[in-house]
Every structure is written in C-alpha cells, then in structure tokens.
mmCIF file of C-alpha atoms and ligand atoms in Angstrom:
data_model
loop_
_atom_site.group_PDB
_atom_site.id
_atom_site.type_symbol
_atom_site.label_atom_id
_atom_site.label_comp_id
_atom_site.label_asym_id
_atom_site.label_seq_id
_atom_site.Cartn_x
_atom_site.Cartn_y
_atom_site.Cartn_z
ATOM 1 C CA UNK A 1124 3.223 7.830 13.843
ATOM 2 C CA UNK A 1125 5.484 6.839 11.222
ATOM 3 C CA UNK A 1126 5.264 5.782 7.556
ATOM 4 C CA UNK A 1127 7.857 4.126 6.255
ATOM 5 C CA UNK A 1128 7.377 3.951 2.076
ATOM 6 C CA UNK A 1129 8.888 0.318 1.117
ATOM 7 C CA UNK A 1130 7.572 0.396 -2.632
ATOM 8 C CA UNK A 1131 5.866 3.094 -4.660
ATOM 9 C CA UNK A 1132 5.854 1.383 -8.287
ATOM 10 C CA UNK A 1133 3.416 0.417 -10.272
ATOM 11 C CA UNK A 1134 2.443 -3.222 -10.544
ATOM 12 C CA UNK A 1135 5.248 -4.518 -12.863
ATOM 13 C CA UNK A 1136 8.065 -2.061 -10.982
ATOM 14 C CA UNK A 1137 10.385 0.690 -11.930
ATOM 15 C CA UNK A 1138 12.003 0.036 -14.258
ATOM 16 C CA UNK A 1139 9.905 -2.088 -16.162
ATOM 17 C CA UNK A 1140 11.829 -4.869 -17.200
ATOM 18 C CA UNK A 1141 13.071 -4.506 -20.771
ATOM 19 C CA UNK A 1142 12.434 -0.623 -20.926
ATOM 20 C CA UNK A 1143 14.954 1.750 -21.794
ATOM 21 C CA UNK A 1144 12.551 5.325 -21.363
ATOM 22 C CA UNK A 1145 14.334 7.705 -19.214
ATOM 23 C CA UNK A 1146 13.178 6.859 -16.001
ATOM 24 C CA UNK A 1147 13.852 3.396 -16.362
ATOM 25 C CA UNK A 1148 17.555 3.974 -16.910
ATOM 26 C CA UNK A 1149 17.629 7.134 -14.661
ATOM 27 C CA UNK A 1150 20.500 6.925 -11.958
ATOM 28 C CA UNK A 1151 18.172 8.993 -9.596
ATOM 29 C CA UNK A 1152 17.439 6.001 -7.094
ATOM 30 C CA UNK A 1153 14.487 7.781 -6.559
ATOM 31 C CA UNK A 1154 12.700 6.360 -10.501
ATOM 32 C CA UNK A 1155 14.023 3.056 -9.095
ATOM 33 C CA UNK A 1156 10.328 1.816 -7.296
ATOM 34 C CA UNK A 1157 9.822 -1.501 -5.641
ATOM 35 C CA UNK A 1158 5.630 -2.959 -5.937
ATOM 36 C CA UNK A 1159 3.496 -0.805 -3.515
ATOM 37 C CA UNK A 1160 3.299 -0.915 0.138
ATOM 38 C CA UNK A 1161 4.306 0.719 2.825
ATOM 39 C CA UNK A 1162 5.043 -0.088 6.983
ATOM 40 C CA UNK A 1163 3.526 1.951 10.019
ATOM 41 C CA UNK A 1164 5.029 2.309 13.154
ATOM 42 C CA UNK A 1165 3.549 3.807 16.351
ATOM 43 C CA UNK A 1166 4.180 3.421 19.919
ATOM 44 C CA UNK A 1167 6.175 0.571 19.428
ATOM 45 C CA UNK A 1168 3.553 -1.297 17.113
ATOM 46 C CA UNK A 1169 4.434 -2.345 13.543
ATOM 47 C CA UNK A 1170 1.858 -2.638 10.965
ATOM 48 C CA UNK A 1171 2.627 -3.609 7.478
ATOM 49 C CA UNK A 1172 0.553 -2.436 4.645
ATOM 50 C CA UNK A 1173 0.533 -5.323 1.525
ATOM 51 C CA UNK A 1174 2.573 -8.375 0.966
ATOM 52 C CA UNK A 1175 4.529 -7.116 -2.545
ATOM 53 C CA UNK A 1176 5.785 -9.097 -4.585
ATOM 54 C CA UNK A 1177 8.970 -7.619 -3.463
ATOM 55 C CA UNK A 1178 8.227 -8.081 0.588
ATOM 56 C CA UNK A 1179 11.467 -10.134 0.672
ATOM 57 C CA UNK A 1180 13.666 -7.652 -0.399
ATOM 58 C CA UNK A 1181 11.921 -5.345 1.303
ATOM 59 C CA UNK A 1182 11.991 -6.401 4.624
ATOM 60 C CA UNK A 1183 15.502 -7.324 4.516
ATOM 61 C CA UNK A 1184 16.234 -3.910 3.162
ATOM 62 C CA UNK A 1185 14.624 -2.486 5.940
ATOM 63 C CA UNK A 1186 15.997 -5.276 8.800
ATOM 64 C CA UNK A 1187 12.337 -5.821 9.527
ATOM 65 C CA UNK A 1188 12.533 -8.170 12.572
ATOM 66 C CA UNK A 1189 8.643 -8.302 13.158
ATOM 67 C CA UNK A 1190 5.162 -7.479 12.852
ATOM 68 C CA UNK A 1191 2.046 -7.015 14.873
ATOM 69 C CA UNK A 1192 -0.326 -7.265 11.583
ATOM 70 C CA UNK A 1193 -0.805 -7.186 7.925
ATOM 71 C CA UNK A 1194 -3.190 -5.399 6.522
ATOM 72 C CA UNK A 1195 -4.244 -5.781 2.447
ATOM 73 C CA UNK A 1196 -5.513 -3.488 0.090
ATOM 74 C CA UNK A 1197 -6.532 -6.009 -2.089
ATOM 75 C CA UNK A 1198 -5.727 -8.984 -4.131
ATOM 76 C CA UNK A 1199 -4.100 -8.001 -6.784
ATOM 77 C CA UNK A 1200 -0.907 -9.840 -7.783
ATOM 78 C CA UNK A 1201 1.696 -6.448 -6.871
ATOM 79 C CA UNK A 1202 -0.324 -6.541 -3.261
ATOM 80 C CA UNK A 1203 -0.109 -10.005 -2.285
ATOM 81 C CA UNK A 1204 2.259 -11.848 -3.941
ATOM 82 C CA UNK A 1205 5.200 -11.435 -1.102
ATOM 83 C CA UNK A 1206 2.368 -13.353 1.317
ATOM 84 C CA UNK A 1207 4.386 -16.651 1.591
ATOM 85 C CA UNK A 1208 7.623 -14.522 2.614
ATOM 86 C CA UNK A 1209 6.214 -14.129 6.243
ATOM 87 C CA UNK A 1210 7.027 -17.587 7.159
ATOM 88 C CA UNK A 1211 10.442 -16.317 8.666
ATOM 89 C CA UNK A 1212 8.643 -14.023 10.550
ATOM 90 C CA UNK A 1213 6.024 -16.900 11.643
ATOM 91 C CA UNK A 1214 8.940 -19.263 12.582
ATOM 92 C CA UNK A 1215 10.309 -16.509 15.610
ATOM 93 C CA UNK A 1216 7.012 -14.899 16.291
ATOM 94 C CA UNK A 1217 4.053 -17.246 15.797
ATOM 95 C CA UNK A 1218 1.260 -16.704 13.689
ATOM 96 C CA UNK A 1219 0.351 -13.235 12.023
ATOM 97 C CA UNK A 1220 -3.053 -11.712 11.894
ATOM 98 C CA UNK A 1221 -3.510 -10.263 8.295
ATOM 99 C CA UNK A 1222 -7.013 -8.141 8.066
ATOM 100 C CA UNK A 1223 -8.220 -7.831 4.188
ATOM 101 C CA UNK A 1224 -12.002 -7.228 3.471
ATOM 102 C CA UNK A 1225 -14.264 -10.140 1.831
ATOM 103 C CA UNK A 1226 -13.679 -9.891 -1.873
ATOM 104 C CA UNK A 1227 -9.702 -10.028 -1.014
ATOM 105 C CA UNK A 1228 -10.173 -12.911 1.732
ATOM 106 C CA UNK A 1229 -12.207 -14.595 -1.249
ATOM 107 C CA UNK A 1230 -9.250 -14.305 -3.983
ATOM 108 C CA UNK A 1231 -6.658 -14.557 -1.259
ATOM 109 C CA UNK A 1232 -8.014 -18.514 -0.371
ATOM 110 C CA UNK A 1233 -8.192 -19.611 -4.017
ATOM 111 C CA UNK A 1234 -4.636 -17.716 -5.105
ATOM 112 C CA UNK A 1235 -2.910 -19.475 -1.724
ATOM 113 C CA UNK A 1236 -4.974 -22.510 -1.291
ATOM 114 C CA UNK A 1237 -2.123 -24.411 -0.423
ATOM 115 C CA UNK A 1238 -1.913 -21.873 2.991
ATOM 116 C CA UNK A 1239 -5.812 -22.342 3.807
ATOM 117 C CA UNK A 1240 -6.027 -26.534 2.457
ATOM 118 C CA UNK A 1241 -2.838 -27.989 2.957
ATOM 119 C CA UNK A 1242 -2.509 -31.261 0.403
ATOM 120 C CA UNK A 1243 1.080 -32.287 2.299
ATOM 121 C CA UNK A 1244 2.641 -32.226 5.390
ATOM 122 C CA UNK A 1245 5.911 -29.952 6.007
ATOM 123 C CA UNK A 1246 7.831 -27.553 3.862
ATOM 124 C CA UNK A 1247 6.506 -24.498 5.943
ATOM 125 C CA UNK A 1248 3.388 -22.835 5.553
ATOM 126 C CA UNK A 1249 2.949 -19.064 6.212
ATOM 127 C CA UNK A 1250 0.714 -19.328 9.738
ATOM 128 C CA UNK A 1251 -2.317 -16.730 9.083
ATOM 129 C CA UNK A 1252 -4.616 -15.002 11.258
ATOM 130 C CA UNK A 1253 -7.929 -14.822 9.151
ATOM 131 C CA UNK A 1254 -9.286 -11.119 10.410
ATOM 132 C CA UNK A 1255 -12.458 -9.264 7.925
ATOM 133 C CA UNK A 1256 -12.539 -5.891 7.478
ATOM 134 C CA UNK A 1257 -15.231 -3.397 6.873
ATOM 135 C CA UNK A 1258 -15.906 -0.180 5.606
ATOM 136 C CA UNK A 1259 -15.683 2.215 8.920
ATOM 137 C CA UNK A 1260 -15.562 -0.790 11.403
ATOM 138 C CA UNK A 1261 -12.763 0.667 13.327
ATOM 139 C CA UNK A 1262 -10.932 -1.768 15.224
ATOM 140 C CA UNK A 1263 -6.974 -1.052 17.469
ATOM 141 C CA UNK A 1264 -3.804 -2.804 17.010
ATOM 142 C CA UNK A 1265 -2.330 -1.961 20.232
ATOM 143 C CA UNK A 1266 -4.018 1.032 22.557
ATOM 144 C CA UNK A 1267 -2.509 3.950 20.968
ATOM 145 C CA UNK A 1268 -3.155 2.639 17.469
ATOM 146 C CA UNK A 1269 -6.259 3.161 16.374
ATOM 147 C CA UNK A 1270 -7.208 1.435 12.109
ATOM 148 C CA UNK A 1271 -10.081 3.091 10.151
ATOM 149 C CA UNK A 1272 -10.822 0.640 7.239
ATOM 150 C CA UNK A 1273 -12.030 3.156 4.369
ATOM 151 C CA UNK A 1274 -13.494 1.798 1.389
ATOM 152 C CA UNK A 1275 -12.526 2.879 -2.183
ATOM 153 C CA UNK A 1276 -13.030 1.541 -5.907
ATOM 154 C CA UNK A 1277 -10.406 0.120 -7.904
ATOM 155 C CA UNK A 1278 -11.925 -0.058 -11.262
ATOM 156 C CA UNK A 1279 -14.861 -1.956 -10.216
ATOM 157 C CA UNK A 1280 -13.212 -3.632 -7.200
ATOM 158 C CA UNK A 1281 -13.887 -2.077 -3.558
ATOM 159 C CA UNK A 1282 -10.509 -1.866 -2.055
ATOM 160 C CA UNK A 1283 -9.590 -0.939 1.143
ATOM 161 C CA UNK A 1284 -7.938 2.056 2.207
ATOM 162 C CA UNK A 1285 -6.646 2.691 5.699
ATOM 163 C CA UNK A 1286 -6.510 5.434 8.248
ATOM 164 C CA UNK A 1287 -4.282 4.843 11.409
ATOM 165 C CA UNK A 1288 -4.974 8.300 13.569
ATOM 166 C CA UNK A 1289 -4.243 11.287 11.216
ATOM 167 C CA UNK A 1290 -2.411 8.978 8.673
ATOM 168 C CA UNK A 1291 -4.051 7.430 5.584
ATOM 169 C CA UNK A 1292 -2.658 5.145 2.756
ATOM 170 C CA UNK A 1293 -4.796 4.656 -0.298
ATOM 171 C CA UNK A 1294 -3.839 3.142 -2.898
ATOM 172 C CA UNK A 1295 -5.538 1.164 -6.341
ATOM 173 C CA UNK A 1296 -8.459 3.749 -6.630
ATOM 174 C CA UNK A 1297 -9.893 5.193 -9.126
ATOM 175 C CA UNK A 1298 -12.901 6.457 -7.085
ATOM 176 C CA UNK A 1299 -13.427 7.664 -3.509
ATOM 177 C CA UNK A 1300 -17.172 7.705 -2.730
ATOM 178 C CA UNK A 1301 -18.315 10.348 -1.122
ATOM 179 C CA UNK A 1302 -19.602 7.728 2.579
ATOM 180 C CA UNK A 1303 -15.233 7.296 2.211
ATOM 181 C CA UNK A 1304 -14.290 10.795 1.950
ATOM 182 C CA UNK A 1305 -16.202 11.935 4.845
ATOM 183 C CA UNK A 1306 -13.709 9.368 7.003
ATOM 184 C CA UNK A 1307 -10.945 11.025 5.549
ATOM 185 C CA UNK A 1308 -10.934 14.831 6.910
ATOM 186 C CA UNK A 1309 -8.401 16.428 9.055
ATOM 187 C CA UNK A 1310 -5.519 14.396 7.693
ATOM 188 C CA UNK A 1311 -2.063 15.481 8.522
ATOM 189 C CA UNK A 1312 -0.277 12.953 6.077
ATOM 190 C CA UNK A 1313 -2.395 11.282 3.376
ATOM 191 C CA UNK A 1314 -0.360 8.743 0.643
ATOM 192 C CA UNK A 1315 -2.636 8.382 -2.661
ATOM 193 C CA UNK A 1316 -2.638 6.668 -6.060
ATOM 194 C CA UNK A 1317 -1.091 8.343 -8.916
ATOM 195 C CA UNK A 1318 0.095 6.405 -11.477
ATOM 196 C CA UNK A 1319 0.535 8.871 -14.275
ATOM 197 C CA UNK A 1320 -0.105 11.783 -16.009
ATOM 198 C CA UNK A 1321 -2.524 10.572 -18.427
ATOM 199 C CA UNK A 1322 -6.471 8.977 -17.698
ATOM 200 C CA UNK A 1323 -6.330 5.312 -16.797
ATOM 201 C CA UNK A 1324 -9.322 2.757 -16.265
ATOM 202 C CA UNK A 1325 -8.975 1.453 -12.638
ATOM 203 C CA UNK A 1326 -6.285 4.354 -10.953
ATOM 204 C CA UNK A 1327 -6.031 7.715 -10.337
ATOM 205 C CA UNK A 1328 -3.937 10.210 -12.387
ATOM 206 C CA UNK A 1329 -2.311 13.384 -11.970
ATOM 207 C CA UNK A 1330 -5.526 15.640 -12.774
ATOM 208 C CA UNK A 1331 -7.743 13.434 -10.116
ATOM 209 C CA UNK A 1332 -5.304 12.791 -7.602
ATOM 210 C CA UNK A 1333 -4.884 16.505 -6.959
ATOM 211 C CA UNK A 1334 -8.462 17.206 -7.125
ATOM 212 C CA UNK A 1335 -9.236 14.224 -4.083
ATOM 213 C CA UNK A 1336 -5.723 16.170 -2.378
ATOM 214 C CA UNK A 1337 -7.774 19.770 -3.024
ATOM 215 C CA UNK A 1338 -11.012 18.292 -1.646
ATOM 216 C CA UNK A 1339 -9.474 16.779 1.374
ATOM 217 C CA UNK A 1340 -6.985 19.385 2.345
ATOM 218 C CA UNK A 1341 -4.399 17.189 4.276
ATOM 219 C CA UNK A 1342 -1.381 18.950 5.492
ATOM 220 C CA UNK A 1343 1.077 16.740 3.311
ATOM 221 C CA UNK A 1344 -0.100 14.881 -0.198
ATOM 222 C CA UNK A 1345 2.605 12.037 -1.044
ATOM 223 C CA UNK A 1346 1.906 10.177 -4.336
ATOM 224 C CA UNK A 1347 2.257 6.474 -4.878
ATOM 225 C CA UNK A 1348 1.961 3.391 -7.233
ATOM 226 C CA UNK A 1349 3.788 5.402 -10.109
ATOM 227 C CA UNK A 1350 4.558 4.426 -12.883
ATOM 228 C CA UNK A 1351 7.823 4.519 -15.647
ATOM 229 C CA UNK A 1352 5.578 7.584 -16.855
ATOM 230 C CA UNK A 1353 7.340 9.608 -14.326
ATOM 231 C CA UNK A 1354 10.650 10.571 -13.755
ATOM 232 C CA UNK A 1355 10.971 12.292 -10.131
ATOM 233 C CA UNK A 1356 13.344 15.025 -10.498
ATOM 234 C CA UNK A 1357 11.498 16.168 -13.766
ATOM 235 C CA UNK A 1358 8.161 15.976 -13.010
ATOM 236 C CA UNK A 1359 8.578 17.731 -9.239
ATOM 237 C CA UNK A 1360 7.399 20.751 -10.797
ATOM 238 C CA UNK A 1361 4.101 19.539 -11.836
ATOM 239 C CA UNK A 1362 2.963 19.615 -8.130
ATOM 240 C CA UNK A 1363 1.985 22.189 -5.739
ATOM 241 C CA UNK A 1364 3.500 22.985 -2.641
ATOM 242 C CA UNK A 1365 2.199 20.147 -0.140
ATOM 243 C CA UNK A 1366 2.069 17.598 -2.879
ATOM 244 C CA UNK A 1367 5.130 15.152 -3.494
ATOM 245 C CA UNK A 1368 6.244 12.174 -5.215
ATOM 246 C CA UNK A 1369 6.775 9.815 -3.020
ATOM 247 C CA UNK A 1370 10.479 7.715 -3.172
ATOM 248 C CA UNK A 1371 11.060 3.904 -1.992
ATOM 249 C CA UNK A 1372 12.766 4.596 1.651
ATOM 250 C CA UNK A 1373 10.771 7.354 2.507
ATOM 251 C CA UNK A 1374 9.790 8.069 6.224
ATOM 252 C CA UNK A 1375 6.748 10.045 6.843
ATOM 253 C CA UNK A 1376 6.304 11.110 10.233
ATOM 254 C CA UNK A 1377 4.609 13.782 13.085
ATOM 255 C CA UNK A 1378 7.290 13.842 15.108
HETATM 256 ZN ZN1 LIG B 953 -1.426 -2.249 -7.580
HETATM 257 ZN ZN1 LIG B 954 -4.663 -3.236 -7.997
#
C-alpha cells in the first residue's frame, strides 16, 4: 500500500494568494501546499482520493497516466473542483467510476449539471461512473484492495472518510462519531485534518487532532488540509513522536 500526498492545503492553498505571513513566503517547499487529496496505490491498482481544484497540476506533476477510481470526500469546492480534468484520462481509458456518498452525489449533479444533463453536443464531457457510498458498506477495487467508507462530520456535513486495508485518509472533520471510530482501529498509517493551531467551526485543530491520533493509536499520524497558520519546519516541534506534518509529494508506504 502506498499513499502518495498530492495536496495538503487548506481550501484556498498555501500560500494564500495575496499573503505575505511567513509561511506564505517561506522557501521551504514544504509551506508550499496544493488543495487536499491524495492517490493510493496497491497491487497495481490506482485510486485517487478528490478531484482538487489543482488535479491538473497534480497529475501532471505526478505523470499520472491512469486510474481505476475516484473516490470523494465531499463536495466542497477544494474537493471537487479538478472533476472536469479527468476527461484526458476518459479519452485513453474510458469512463471512470467515482464513488461519493448521497449528500455529495446530490451537490455534485447540480455543481456539474452540464456532466449529468448535457444542453449541447461535443466539446468533451468528463465520462462518470455514478457509484454511492455508505457508511461501513465495504466494497474492493481490485482483489487485494479492499475500501472501508467511514463516515465523519464536517461541520454539519457527513463526509466520507476512507480506509483501504490498514490505511485511512480523513479529511474535513470536525467530529468522528464514535459507530466511525470503532472502523478505524489497528491502523498502521492514518492521514487526518488539521488545519491549525487554534479552534475552528467545521475542522479539526491541533488540540483535537492529537486527541482522535491518542484515541486511535495508529503506528504513524500524518496531518493534512493545513493551513498558512503553519509553517513546517517551525511548528515540527509541536508534535509527538509518530505525529507529522504532512508535505505535498509525500509517499506513505508499508513496504
Ligand atoms: Zn477542504
Ligand atoms: Zn470541506
């Protein structure tokens, strides 16, 4: 199993675009962080996790050539805004199956009705699999890869998180109910929301995200969907040993 990190910034980026704080200007190309998501690989399946808004970059910056499924979080603009940058992908490959649970399949067909009610003919639509997930419905990609659908709340929103084997990627939460956290034991490498130091409404911050990484023990803790807040050099110190900032470009892996 591999995780490949292709964005950990918060939903505008970092840097945020007319900022000058230190991490925006930081020369550390680790405080430079594309919009969230991240790409699995495992016995020669490849799984991506959220279409960014910077998917295009992304996949070129990581030559991806294809994909055996999306899967979404949920709709949020940062999450899905990269969806009509599969159509290269489409035109060599064929359609894509994308899984997303109902509230995201709901926002996903009004935000890219032009995808799901065509009003023209030609100029390339992205060619979508329609798959809905549910909370602990596990369902395989290929044979060795197994997906655990894991529900968690952004805000108000249920989101889903996702456990492939002994890896899980979670991220827009504020909350993981206790029916989640039970399908989240024995994890070996577990990515989580931390946006900052300080409370915020709908995510997690540094305080909660290390009591969810306390209560759930994984071997490694890598933190995600940060924002300008922190710097990673600096703020290394505020973890404990296990627990990481996670970098764009970063490959997590059992091998
Ligand atoms: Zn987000
Ligand atoms: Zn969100």
């Amino acid at each position: 199993m591999k995780f490949t990190l292709l964005g950990t910034g918060t939903s505008t980026g970092v840097p945020s675009i007319g900022c000058e704080c230190e991490t925006c200007t930081s020369d550390d190309p680790r405080d430079n962080r594309l919009r969230v998501s991240v790409l699995v690989e495992h016995d020669g399946s490849r799984v991506l996790i959220d279409t960014s808004a910077d998917f295009r970059q992304q996949a070129l910056r990581h030559r991806i050539k294809s994909l055996d499924a999306v899967l979404i979080t949920h709709c949020h603009a940062d999450h899905i805004f990269g969806l009509d940058d599969i159509r290269p992908l489409n035109f060599r490959h064929g359609a894509l199956g994308v899984y997303a649970n109902e509230p995201a399949w709901h926002d996903i067909r009004r935000i890219f009705k032009y995808i799901f009610e065509p009003s023209h003919y030609g100029g390339g639509l992205p060619q979508v699999v329609a798959h809905t997930v549910e909370h602990g419905a596990e369902f395989s990609l290929a044979p060795a890869l197994r997906v655990t659908p894991v529900e968690v709340i952004h805000g108000r929103l249920p989101v889903m998180a996702y456990r492939f084997n002994d890896f899980a990627y979670l991220t827009d939460l504020s909350e993981i109910p206790a029916r989640s956290l039970e399908l989240l034991r024995g994890l070996d490498v577990l990515v989580l929301d931390c946006l900052r130091l300080r409370p915020h409404p709908t995510h997690l911050w540094l305080e909660r995200s290390l009591e969810y990484v306390s209560e759930l023990r994984p071997r490694r803790a890598v933190f995600t969907h940060i924002a300008h807040d922190i710097k990673h050099a600096r703020d290394a110190s505020l973890l404990p040993p296990g627990v990481e900032w996670g970098y764009d470009g970063q490959e997590l892996s059992d091998e």
